[in-house]
């Protein structure tokens, strides 16, 4: 069995910025437990001598010429914003009351 | 059989929708049919059947204007591409300036991109007429479209069954004759598995062969855009339009690719099966597949062998770890890619009552805007990447990726292509696997290795399963950059099978929308 607990799932929700409900925490705990048990088998064959692959087809660093191209207009950049004011994205307070 | 009897319907619209894209293109080029006529026929078809199929999330309100412009340019003598004037369905994961792009998610409802995905702009430049955006599992996470925030797509073969996923909308649109061509994306089988369950053709190109610019990212090291069609030639024609280097995608290969349509034509008329070495993976035994799927696969291999192919058993000992590695790498990359949905620049915003900080708003928005599967994978990915677990999970999964690549390298030293059934079962019923995520994930066992290794794969119809009469696909895999070989081999087998069936497999699907 893996070590997935409701507290861990709640913590992962905080890290992921998802306000999970208690029902979701309970359901996810059970589901993740099954999934992690199944996928943990990767460690069986991942011996120290095997190099990791992060990218299927290795490429060298890719650069482009440093030229000014097209950019979004202000209106385009803001066209999908949930809230905007004075040509900027508007958000709620970024600091808590105690800060 | 009654289905066949119903198909003797009159009318040019009904005839136009059943044409392959290649045949329609010939009629457009000769002037026998206008793009407006072809586009109207498909819009009429969508109006007639999409209430029961639900392949589309959005239907373009200006497709006829686009078609009229193509007709005008043709009349003026402009040089147009081979598919010009033909209609195209676009998976909703691909952003478009003139239609909303939601990736099947509530969090992006109504989102209008300020730019087109490269594959979309190339399609427009080639004169293709976008008909609309197709349904998909939310952010391409799923194998059934049941995870779409906008309700599932229904399989044209049986409306109570899934059309595959994540690109079930594109596959169903093509299978139901709502579009001759569609664009899909394939992260772990999302083009090939829907092709398998709908009796259509789908190809995942070599990683980097088609631009990902403007494809809303799921797992960036696995995602690949590709064609969804009814024939191998049509797939090649569309691949020729969308493929090739794109400076906007830093993982785009700079290779000069051959014409995939030419490769398909060569396969259909040539003798490409003679001497072809076809590998069959011994670690994917028949016992792992529904009997009718295994039987259809064996029959297709026998057909190939009868035409000179050599069937060779190969070993790929690490394929069995593919699903496990995939469901660590994908959630890890997805949890990072989906962090951009922070309710600031685009998408939904939910503000909880009282004094809420921006973090509270983010958490409430993502709680309301993401569906269960997306949350599950974000949480799983966050777990896999967290301190203390990273080496055991994500690090190990990346090593498995190396081992699977080595399995492919060893195999392709012995054979020209690998063949597998495209998926373990035919289309399952809605609800059958929705409550058991791990069962859903195991559905991807045959398609995932190609994504992990970056190699191309194609699924073409191999027949129907005897026990349920539902379509089955055979998958071919080739070494990286050998996409053209898949078109040759796929078209060769397709020609033999269609000949043996006396017509395309889709002729056996039930007729939808009353009189077709």
Coordinates of C-alpha atoms in Angstrom, one line a residue:
Chain A
X1 CA 0.0 0.0 0.0
X2 CA 1.1 3.5 -0.6
X3 CA 1.0 6.3 1.9
X4 CA -1.7 8.4 0.4
X5 CA -3.7 9.9 3.3
X6 CA -6.5 12.5 3.4
X7 CA -4.0 15.0 4.9
X8 CA -1.5 14.5 2.2
X9 CA -4.2 14.9 -0.5
X10 CA -5.4 18.1 1.2
X11 CA -1.8 19.4 1.3
X12 CA -1.4 18.5 -2.4
X13 CA -4.5 20.5 -3.1
X14 CA -3.0 23.5 -1.4
X15 CA 0.2 23.1 -3.4
X16 CA -1.9 22.8 -6.6
X17 CA -4.1 25.8 -5.8
X18 CA -7.2 23.7 -5.9
X19 CA -9.8 24.2 -3.1
X20 CA -10.8 20.5 -2.8
X21 CA -14.0 19.7 -0.9
X22 CA -14.0 17.1 1.8
X23 CA -15.8 14.7 -0.5
X24 CA -13.2 15.1 -3.1
X25 CA -10.4 14.6 -0.6
X26 CA -12.0 11.4 0.5
X27 CA -12.6 10.1 -3.1
X28 CA -9.1 11.2 -4.3
X29 CA -7.4 9.5 -1.4
X30 CA -8.8 6.1 -2.4
X31 CA -8.3 6.6 -6.1
X32 CA -4.7 7.9 -5.8
X33 CA -3.9 5.0 -3.5
X34 CA -4.9 2.5 -6.2
X35 CA -3.1 4.5 -9.0
X36 CA 0.1 5.0 -7.0
X37 CA 0.2 1.3 -6.2
X38 CA 0.0 0.5 -9.9
X39 CA 2.5 3.0 -11.1
X40 CA 5.1 2.6 -8.4
X41 CA 6.4 -0.4 -10.3
X42 CA 8.6 1.9 -12.4
X43 CA 11.2 1.7 -9.6
X44 CA 11.5 -2.1 -10.3
X45 CA 13.5 -1.5 -13.5
X46 CA 14.9 2.0 -13.0
X47 CA 18.3 0.9 -11.8
X48 CA 21.1 3.5 -11.2
X49 CA 22.9 2.6 -14.5
X50 CA 19.9 3.7 -16.6
X51 CA 20.1 7.3 -17.7
X52 CA 16.9 9.4 -17.6
X53 CA 15.1 10.6 -20.8
X54 CA 13.2 13.9 -20.5
X55 CA 12.7 14.4 -24.2
X56 CA 12.0 11.8 -26.9
X57 CA 14.1 13.3 -29.6
X58 CA 17.1 15.2 -28.3
X59 CA 17.7 18.6 -29.9
X60 CA 20.5 21.1 -29.3
X61 CA 19.6 24.4 -27.9
X62 CA 17.3 26.2 -30.3
X63 CA 17.9 29.9 -30.9
X64 CA 16.2 32.3 -33.2
X65 CA 17.6 35.6 -34.5
X66 CA 17.1 38.4 -32.1
X67 CA 14.7 40.4 -34.2
X68 CA 11.6 42.3 -33.3
X69 CA 8.5 40.4 -34.6
X70 CA 4.8 40.8 -34.2
X71 CA 3.5 41.1 -30.7
X72 CA 0.0 41.1 -29.2
X73 CA -1.7 44.5 -29.0
X74 CA -2.9 45.6 -25.6
X75 CA -6.4 44.9 -26.6
X76 CA -5.5 41.4 -27.7
X77 CA -3.6 40.7 -24.5
X78 CA -6.5 41.8 -22.4
X79 CA -9.4 40.4 -24.5
X80 CA -9.8 37.2 -22.4
X81 CA -9.0 38.8 -19.0
X82 CA -11.6 38.1 -16.3
X83 CA -11.1 41.6 -15.1
X84 CA -9.1 44.5 -16.5
X85 CA -8.7 48.2 -15.7
X86 CA -6.5 51.0 -17.2
X87 CA -5.0 48.6 -19.7
X88 CA -3.9 46.1 -17.0
X89 CA -5.0 42.8 -15.6
X90 CA -6.9 43.5 -12.4
X91 CA -6.6 41.0 -9.5
X92 CA -7.7 40.9 -5.9
X93 CA -5.3 41.6 -3.0
X94 CA -2.1 39.7 -3.4
X95 CA -1.3 39.8 0.3
X96 CA -3.3 38.5 3.3
X97 CA -4.5 40.9 6.0
X98 CA -1.8 40.0 8.4
X99 CA 0.8 40.9 5.8
Chain B
X1 CA -27.5 -5.1 -43.4
X2 CA -30.5 -2.8 -43.3
X3 CA -27.9 0.0 -43.0
X4 CA -26.7 -0.8 -46.5
X5 CA -30.2 -0.7 -47.9
X6 CA -30.8 2.7 -46.5
X7 CA -27.8 4.2 -48.2
X8 CA -29.3 4.3 -51.7
X9 CA -30.4 7.9 -50.9
X10 CA -30.6 10.5 -53.6
X11 CA -29.2 13.9 -53.7
X12 CA -25.8 15.5 -54.3
X13 CA -25.3 16.5 -50.6
X14 CA -25.5 13.0 -49.4
X15 CA -23.1 11.9 -52.1
X16 CA -20.6 14.7 -51.3
X17 CA -20.3 13.8 -47.6
X18 CA -19.4 10.3 -48.3
X19 CA -16.5 11.2 -50.7
X20 CA -13.0 10.8 -49.4
X21 CA -11.1 14.1 -49.1
X22 CA -8.9 13.1 -52.1
X23 CA -12.0 12.4 -54.3
X24 CA -13.7 15.6 -53.1
X25 CA -10.5 17.5 -53.9
X26 CA -10.5 16.1 -57.4
X27 CA -14.1 17.3 -58.0
X28 CA -13.3 20.7 -56.5
X29 CA -10.2 21.1 -58.7
X30 CA -12.1 20.1 -61.9
X31 CA -14.9 22.5 -61.0
X32 CA -17.5 19.7 -60.9
X33 CA -18.3 20.7 -57.3
X34 CA -17.8 24.1 -55.6
X35 CA -16.4 24.6 -52.1
X36 CA -19.7 26.3 -51.1
X37 CA -21.6 23.1 -52.2
X38 CA -19.2 20.8 -50.4
X39 CA -19.2 23.0 -47.3
X40 CA -23.0 23.4 -47.3
X41 CA -23.4 19.6 -47.6
X42 CA -21.3 19.0 -44.5
X43 CA -23.0 21.8 -42.5
X44 CA -26.3 20.2 -43.4
X45 CA -25.0 16.9 -42.3
X46 CA -23.9 18.4 -39.0
X47 CA -27.3 20.0 -38.5
X48 CA -28.9 16.6 -39.2
X49 CA -26.8 14.3 -37.0
X50 CA -24.8 16.2 -34.5
X51 CA -27.7 16.4 -32.0
X52 CA -27.2 12.7 -31.5
X53 CA -23.4 12.5 -32.1
X54 CA -22.3 15.7 -30.4
X55 CA -19.0 15.7 -32.2
X56 CA -18.8 19.5 -32.3
X57 CA -18.5 22.0 -29.5
X58 CA -18.8 24.9 -31.9
X59 CA -19.8 25.1 -35.6
X60 CA -18.4 28.0 -37.6
X61 CA -20.9 30.6 -38.6
X62 CA -18.8 31.8 -41.5
X63 CA -17.6 28.6 -43.2
X64 CA -19.7 29.3 -46.3
X65 CA -18.0 32.7 -46.6
X66 CA -14.6 31.1 -46.4
X67 CA -15.7 28.5 -49.0
X68 CA -17.0 31.3 -51.3
X69 CA -13.6 33.0 -51.1
X70 CA -11.9 29.8 -52.2
X71 CA -14.3 29.4 -55.1
X72 CA -13.6 33.0 -56.1
X73 CA -9.9 32.5 -56.0
X74 CA -10.2 29.3 -58.0
X75 CA -12.3 31.1 -60.6
X76 CA -9.7 33.8 -60.7
X77 CA -7.0 31.3 -61.6
X78 CA -5.1 31.4 -58.3
X79 CA -2.9 28.5 -57.6
X80 CA -4.5 26.5 -54.8
X81 CA -3.3 23.6 -52.6
X82 CA -4.4 20.0 -53.3
X83 CA -7.1 20.1 -50.6
X84 CA -8.3 23.6 -51.2
X85 CA -12.0 24.0 -50.6
X86 CA -12.4 20.9 -48.6
X87 CA -14.0 21.1 -45.1
X88 CA -12.0 20.5 -42.0
X89 CA -12.9 19.8 -38.3
X90 CA -10.5 21.1 -35.7
X91 CA -10.0 19.5 -32.2
X92 CA -10.8 22.1 -29.6
X93 CA -7.3 21.8 -28.1
X94 CA -6.0 23.8 -31.1
X95 CA -6.5 27.5 -30.8
X96 CA -8.4 29.5 -33.4
X97 CA -8.9 33.3 -33.7
X98 CA -12.4 33.0 -35.2
X99 CA -13.9 30.3 -33.0
X100 CA -13.8 29.7 -29.2
X101 CA -11.1 27.2 -27.9
X102 CA -11.9 25.5 -24.7
X103 CA -9.9 22.3 -24.7
X104 CA -13.1 20.7 -23.4
X105 CA -12.8 22.6 -20.1
X106 CA -15.3 24.9 -18.3
X107 CA -12.3 27.0 -17.2
X108 CA -11.8 28.2 -20.8
X109 CA -15.4 28.6 -21.7
X110 CA -15.7 31.3 -24.4
X111 CA -11.9 31.8 -24.7
X112 CA -11.0 33.5 -28.0
X113 CA -7.3 33.1 -28.9
X114 CA -5.5 36.2 -30.3
X115 CA -3.6 33.8 -32.6
X116 CA -4.1 30.6 -34.6
X117 CA -2.3 27.4 -33.9
X118 CA 0.3 26.8 -36.6
X119 CA -1.5 23.8 -37.9
X120 CA -4.7 25.9 -38.2
X121 CA -2.9 28.8 -40.0
X122 CA -1.3 26.2 -42.4
X123 CA -4.7 24.6 -43.0
X124 CA -6.2 28.0 -43.8
X125 CA -3.3 28.9 -46.1
X126 CA -3.9 25.5 -47.9
X127 CA -7.5 26.6 -48.6
X128 CA -9.2 24.2 -46.1
X129 CA -12.5 25.4 -44.8
X130 CA -12.8 25.1 -40.9
X131 CA -16.2 23.7 -40.1
X132 CA -16.0 23.9 -36.3
X133 CA -14.3 22.7 -33.2
X134 CA -14.6 19.1 -32.0
X135 CA -15.3 17.7 -28.6
X136 CA -12.7 16.1 -26.4
X137 CA -11.9 15.0 -22.9
X138 CA -11.0 18.0 -20.8
X139 CA -7.5 19.1 -21.6
X140 CA -7.1 15.8 -23.6
X141 CA -7.2 13.7 -20.4
X142 CA -9.2 10.6 -21.1
X143 CA -10.0 7.8 -23.5
X144 CA -13.8 8.3 -23.9
X145 CA -14.8 12.0 -24.1
X146 CA -16.7 11.4 -20.9
X147 CA -14.4 13.9 -19.2
X148 CA -15.5 16.7 -21.5
X149 CA -17.1 19.5 -19.5
X150 CA -19.6 19.8 -22.3
X151 CA -20.9 16.3 -22.3
X152 CA -19.7 13.2 -24.2
X153 CA -19.5 12.5 -27.9
X154 CA -21.4 9.4 -29.1
X155 CA -19.9 6.7 -31.3
X156 CA -21.7 6.7 -34.7
X157 CA -21.5 2.8 -34.6
X158 CA -23.5 2.6 -31.4
X159 CA -24.7 5.8 -29.6
X160 CA -24.5 4.1 -26.2
X161 CA -20.8 3.7 -26.6
X162 CA -17.7 5.9 -26.3
X163 CA -16.1 7.3 -29.5
X164 CA -12.6 7.0 -27.9
X165 CA -10.6 9.8 -26.5
X166 CA -9.4 12.3 -26.0
X167 CA -10.1 13.1 -29.6
X168 CA -13.5 11.4 -29.8
X169 CA -15.1 14.4 -31.4
X170 CA -12.7 14.5 -34.4
X171 CA -13.0 10.8 -34.9
X172 CA -16.8 10.7 -34.6
X173 CA -17.1 13.7 -36.9
X174 CA -15.2 11.9 -39.6
X175 CA -16.9 8.6 -39.0
X176 CA -20.4 10.2 -39.1
X177 CA -19.5 12.0 -42.4
X178 CA -19.7 15.4 -40.8
X179 CA -16.3 16.2 -42.1
X180 CA -13.9 14.4 -44.4
X181 CA -10.8 15.6 -42.5
X182 CA -10.1 16.5 -38.9
X183 CA -7.2 17.6 -36.8
X184 CA -6.4 15.7 -33.6
X185 CA -3.7 15.6 -31.0
X186 CA -2.1 12.5 -29.5
X187 CA -0.4 12.4 -26.1
X188 CA -0.9 8.8 -25.2
X189 CA -3.2 7.6 -28.0
X190 CA -5.8 10.3 -28.4
X191 CA -5.7 10.1 -32.2
X192 CA -5.1 6.4 -32.6
X193 CA -7.5 4.9 -30.0
X194 CA -10.5 7.0 -31.3
X195 CA -9.6 5.8 -34.8
X196 CA -9.7 2.2 -33.6
X197 CA -13.2 2.5 -32.0
X198 CA -14.8 4.4 -34.8
X199 CA -13.4 2.6 -37.9
X200 CA -11.4 5.5 -39.1
X201 CA -7.7 6.4 -39.7
X202 CA -5.5 8.3 -37.3
X203 CA -1.7 9.0 -37.3
X204 CA 0.5 10.3 -34.6
X205 CA 3.6 11.8 -36.3
X206 CA 7.1 11.6 -35.1
X207 CA 7.5 13.9 -32.1
X208 CA 8.5 17.3 -33.6
X209 CA 7.2 16.5 -37.0
X210 CA 4.2 18.7 -36.7
X211 CA 4.2 22.0 -34.8
X212 CA 2.7 22.1 -31.3
X213 CA 2.4 25.9 -31.4
X214 CA -1.1 26.8 -30.4
X215 CA -2.0 23.3 -29.2
X216 CA -3.0 23.9 -25.5
X217 CA -0.3 21.9 -23.8
X218 CA -1.1 18.7 -21.9
X219 CA 2.3 17.0 -21.6
X220 CA 4.8 18.9 -23.7
X221 CA 7.3 16.0 -24.2
X222 CA 4.5 13.7 -25.4
X223 CA 1.9 15.8 -27.2
X224 CA 1.8 15.6 -31.0
X225 CA -0.7 16.9 -33.5
X226 CA -1.8 14.7 -36.4
X227 CA -4.5 13.9 -39.0
X228 CA -7.8 12.1 -38.4
X229 CA -9.5 10.8 -41.6
X230 CA -11.3 8.0 -43.3
X231 CA -8.5 6.8 -45.5
X232 CA -4.7 6.6 -45.3
X233 CA -4.3 8.8 -48.4
X234 CA -6.4 11.5 -46.8
X235 CA -4.3 11.4 -43.7
X236 CA -1.2 11.8 -45.9
X237 CA -2.7 14.8 -47.7
X238 CA -3.5 16.5 -44.5
X239 CA -0.2 15.7 -42.9
X240 CA 1.5 17.3 -45.9
X241 CA -0.4 20.5 -45.2
X242 CA 0.3 20.7 -41.4
X243 CA 3.8 19.2 -41.1
X244 CA 7.3 20.5 -41.3
X245 CA 9.5 22.9 -39.3
X246 CA 7.9 25.7 -37.4
X247 CA 10.2 28.3 -35.7
X248 CA 7.5 29.0 -33.2
X249 CA 7.9 25.5 -31.7
X250 CA 11.4 25.0 -30.2
X251 CA 10.9 21.2 -30.3
X252 CA 10.0 21.2 -34.0
X253 CA 12.3 19.1 -36.2
X254 CA 14.1 20.8 -39.1
X255 CA 13.9 17.7 -41.3
X256 CA 12.7 18.0 -44.8
X257 CA 9.9 15.5 -45.0
X258 CA 8.8 13.5 -48.1
X259 CA 5.2 13.8 -49.4
X260 CA 3.1 11.5 -47.2
X261 CA 0.3 11.5 -49.8
X262 CA 2.8 10.2 -52.3
X263 CA 3.9 7.5 -49.8
X264 CA 0.2 6.5 -49.4
X265 CA -0.3 6.3 -53.2
X266 CA 2.8 4.3 -53.5
X267 CA 1.6 1.9 -50.8
X268 CA -1.8 1.5 -52.4
X269 CA -0.6 0.6 -55.8
X270 CA 2.8 -0.9 -55.2
X271 CA 4.1 -4.1 -53.7
X272 CA 5.4 -2.7 -50.5
X273 CA 4.4 -5.7 -48.4
X274 CA 6.7 -8.1 -50.2
X275 CA 9.7 -8.6 -47.9
X276 CA 8.5 -6.2 -45.3
X277 CA 9.5 -7.4 -41.8
X278 CA 6.6 -6.9 -39.4
X279 CA 7.3 -7.2 -35.7
X280 CA 4.8 -8.6 -33.3
X281 CA 5.5 -7.9 -29.6
X282 CA 5.5 -11.1 -27.6
X283 CA 4.8 -9.2 -24.4
X284 CA 1.5 -8.1 -25.8
X285 CA -0.1 -11.6 -26.1
X286 CA -3.5 -12.2 -27.6
X287 CA -4.8 -13.0 -24.1
X288 CA -4.6 -9.3 -23.3
X289 CA -7.1 -8.4 -25.9
X290 CA -10.8 -8.9 -26.5
X291 CA -11.1 -12.1 -28.6
X292 CA -12.6 -10.2 -31.6
X293 CA -9.8 -7.6 -31.4
X294 CA -7.1 -10.3 -31.3
X295 CA -8.8 -12.3 -34.1
X296 CA -9.1 -9.2 -36.4
X297 CA -5.4 -8.4 -35.7
X298 CA -4.3 -12.0 -36.6
X299 CA -6.4 -11.9 -39.7
X300 CA -4.8 -8.7 -40.9
X301 CA -1.3 -10.1 -40.2
X302 CA -2.3 -13.2 -42.3
X303 CA -3.4 -10.9 -45.1
X304 CA 0.0 -9.2 -45.0
X305 CA 1.9 -12.5 -44.8
X306 CA -0.1 -13.7 -47.9
X307 CA 1.2 -10.7 -49.8
X308 CA 4.8 -11.4 -48.9
X309 CA 5.3 -9.8 -45.5
X310 CA 7.4 -11.6 -43.0
X311 CA 5.9 -11.7 -39.5
X312 CA 8.6 -11.7 -36.8
X313 CA 8.2 -12.1 -33.1
X314 CA 10.0 -9.4 -31.2
X315 CA 10.6 -8.7 -27.5
X316 CA 9.9 -5.3 -25.9
X317 CA 10.2 -6.3 -22.3
X318 CA 9.7 -2.7 -20.9
X319 CA 6.4 -2.0 -22.7
X320 CA 4.6 -3.4 -19.7
X321 CA 6.0 -0.5 -17.7
X322 CA 4.8 2.1 -20.2
X323 CA 1.5 2.8 -18.6
X324 CA 3.1 3.3 -15.2
X325 CA 5.8 5.6 -16.6
X326 CA 3.2 7.5 -18.6
X327 CA 0.9 8.2 -15.7
X328 CA 3.8 9.7 -13.8
X329 CA 5.3 11.8 -16.6
X330 CA 2.0 13.0 -18.0
X331 CA 0.6 14.3 -14.6
X332 CA 3.9 15.8 -13.7
X333 CA 4.1 17.8 -17.0
X334 CA 0.3 18.5 -16.9
X335 CA 0.4 19.9 -13.3
X336 CA 3.0 22.4 -14.5
X337 CA 1.3 23.2 -17.8
X338 CA -2.1 23.8 -16.2
X339 CA -0.6 26.2 -13.6
X340 CA -1.2 29.0 -16.1
X341 CA -5.0 28.8 -15.4
X342 CA -4.7 31.2 -12.5
X343 CA -7.7 33.4 -13.2
X344 CA -5.6 36.4 -14.0
X345 CA -4.9 36.6 -17.8
X346 CA -7.7 34.4 -19.2
X347 CA -10.3 31.9 -18.3
X348 CA -12.9 31.7 -15.5
X349 CA -12.6 33.6 -12.2
X350 CA -14.4 32.6 -9.1
X351 CA -14.2 35.0 -6.1
X352 CA -15.1 33.4 -2.8
X353 CA -17.3 35.6 -0.5
X354 CA -15.6 37.7 2.1
X355 CA -12.0 39.0 2.0
X356 CA -10.2 36.8 -0.5
X357 CA -6.6 36.9 -1.5
X358 CA -5.5 36.2 -5.0
X359 CA -4.5 32.7 -3.8
X360 CA -8.0 32.1 -2.5
X361 CA -9.4 33.2 -5.8
X362 CA -7.1 30.9 -7.7
X363 CA -7.9 27.9 -5.6
X364 CA -11.7 28.6 -5.8
X365 CA -11.4 29.1 -9.6
X366 CA -9.5 25.9 -10.2
X367 CA -11.9 24.0 -8.0
X368 CA -14.9 25.2 -9.9
X369 CA -13.3 25.3 -13.4
X370 CA -11.5 21.9 -13.5
X371 CA -13.3 18.5 -13.8
X372 CA -12.6 15.5 -11.7
X373 CA -10.0 13.9 -14.0
X374 CA -8.0 17.1 -14.4
X375 CA -7.9 17.6 -10.7
X376 CA -6.9 13.9 -10.2
X377 CA -4.0 14.3 -12.6
X378 CA -2.8 17.6 -11.2
X379 CA -2.8 16.2 -7.7
X380 CA -1.0 13.1 -8.9
X381 CA 1.6 15.1 -10.8
X382 CA 2.1 17.4 -7.8
X383 CA 2.7 14.3 -5.7
X384 CA 5.1 12.7 -8.2
X385 CA 7.2 15.9 -8.3
X386 CA 7.2 16.7 -4.6
X387 CA 10.4 16.5 -2.5
X388 CA 11.0 13.0 -1.2
X389 CA 9.1 11.3 -4.0
X390 CA 10.7 12.8 -7.1
X391 CA 13.5 10.2 -7.5
X392 CA 11.3 7.2 -6.8
X393 CA 8.5 8.3 -9.2
X394 CA 9.3 10.9 -11.8
X395 CA 13.0 10.1 -11.9
X396 CA 12.2 6.3 -12.3
X397 CA 9.6 7.0 -15.0
X398 CA 12.2 8.9 -17.0
X399 CA 14.5 5.9 -16.8
X400 CA 11.7 3.7 -18.0
X401 CA 11.4 6.0 -20.9
X402 CA 15.0 5.3 -21.8
X403 CA 14.4 1.5 -21.5
X404 CA 11.4 1.7 -23.8
X405 CA 13.4 3.7 -26.4
X406 CA 16.0 0.9 -26.2
X407 CA 13.3 -1.7 -26.8
X408 CA 12.3 0.2 -29.9
X409 CA 15.9 0.5 -31.1
X410 CA 16.4 -3.2 -30.7
X411 CA 13.2 -4.0 -32.4
X412 CA 13.8 -1.7 -35.4
X413 CA 17.2 -3.3 -35.9
X414 CA 15.2 -6.5 -36.7
X415 CA 12.0 -5.3 -38.3
X416 CA 10.7 -2.5 -40.5
X417 CA 7.5 -1.8 -38.6
X418 CA 5.9 -3.1 -35.4
X419 CA 2.2 -4.1 -35.5
X420 CA -0.2 -4.3 -32.5
X421 CA -3.9 -4.1 -32.1
X422 CA -4.6 -0.4 -31.6
X423 CA -6.4 -0.9 -28.3
X424 CA -7.4 -3.8 -26.0
X425 CA -11.2 -3.7 -26.6
X426 CA -13.8 -2.3 -29.0
X427 CA -15.8 0.8 -27.9
X428 CA -17.0 0.3 -24.4
X429 CA -20.2 1.6 -23.0
X430 CA -20.6 5.0 -21.3
X431 CA -20.0 4.7 -17.6
X432 CA -18.2 1.4 -17.8
X433 CA -14.8 2.7 -16.7
X434 CA -15.5 6.2 -15.5
X435 CA -15.4 5.2 -11.8
X436 CA -12.2 3.2 -12.1
X437 CA -9.5 5.6 -13.3
X438 CA -6.8 2.8 -13.4
X439 CA -8.9 0.7 -15.7
X440 CA -9.4 3.7 -18.0
X441 CA -5.6 4.2 -18.0
X442 CA -4.8 0.6 -18.9
X443 CA -6.8 1.2 -22.1
X444 CA -3.7 3.0 -23.4
X445 CA -1.3 0.1 -23.1
X446 CA -0.6 -0.3 -26.8
X447 CA -0.5 3.4 -27.8
X448 CA 1.6 4.9 -25.0
X449 CA 5.0 3.4 -25.9
X450 CA 5.1 5.5 -29.1
X451 CA 4.6 8.7 -27.2
X452 CA 7.2 7.9 -24.6
X453 CA 9.8 7.2 -27.4
X454 CA 8.6 9.8 -29.9
X455 CA 8.1 7.4 -32.7
X456 CA 5.2 7.6 -35.2
X457 CA 2.1 5.4 -35.1
X458 CA -0.9 4.9 -37.3
X459 CA -4.2 3.1 -36.7
X460 CA -6.2 1.9 -39.6
X461 CA -9.4 -0.2 -39.6
X462 CA -8.7 -4.0 -39.7
X463 CA -12.3 -5.2 -39.5
X464 CA -15.0 -5.7 -36.9
X465 CA -15.0 -7.9 -33.8
X466 CA -17.1 -10.9 -34.3
X467 CA -18.7 -10.8 -30.9
X468 CA -20.1 -7.3 -31.1
X469 CA -19.8 -6.1 -34.7
X470 CA -17.8 -3.0 -33.6
X471 CA -14.7 -1.7 -35.5
X472 CA -11.2 -2.7 -34.7
X473 CA -8.0 -1.0 -35.7
X474 CA -4.5 -2.3 -36.3
X475 CA -1.6 -0.1 -35.2
X476 CA 1.8 0.2 -37.0
X477 CA 4.8 1.8 -35.4
X478 CA 8.0 2.8 -37.2
X479 CA 11.3 4.3 -36.1
X480 CA 11.4 8.0 -35.5
X481 CA 11.3 10.0 -38.7
X482 CA 9.9 7.0 -40.7
X483 CA 6.3 8.4 -40.9
X484 CA 6.3 7.8 -44.7
X485 CA 6.8 4.1 -44.1
X486 CA 3.6 4.0 -42.1
X487 CA 1.7 5.6 -44.9
X488 CA 3.1 3.1 -47.4
X489 CA 2.3 0.1 -45.2
X490 CA -1.0 1.4 -44.0
X491 CA -2.2 2.2 -47.5
X492 CA -1.1 -1.2 -48.8
X493 CA -3.0 -3.1 -46.1
X494 CA -6.0 -0.8 -46.4
X495 CA -6.2 -1.4 -50.1
X496 CA -6.2 -5.2 -49.6
X497 CA -8.8 -5.1 -46.7
X498 CA -11.2 -2.7 -48.5
X499 CA -11.0 -4.9 -51.5
X500 CA -11.8 -8.0 -49.4
X501 CA -14.7 -6.2 -47.7
X502 CA -16.1 -5.0 -51.0
X503 CA -16.0 -1.4 -49.8
X504 CA -14.9 0.8 -46.8
X505 CA -15.6 -0.5 -43.4
X506 CA -17.7 2.5 -42.6
X507 CA -20.3 1.3 -45.1
X508 CA -21.3 -1.2 -42.4
X509 CA -21.9 1.5 -39.8
X510 CA -25.6 2.3 -39.1
X511 CA -26.9 5.2 -41.1
X512 CA -27.4 8.3 -39.0
X513 CA -29.7 11.3 -39.4
X514 CA -32.6 9.5 -41.1
X515 CA -32.0 9.2 -44.8
X516 CA -28.3 9.9 -45.4

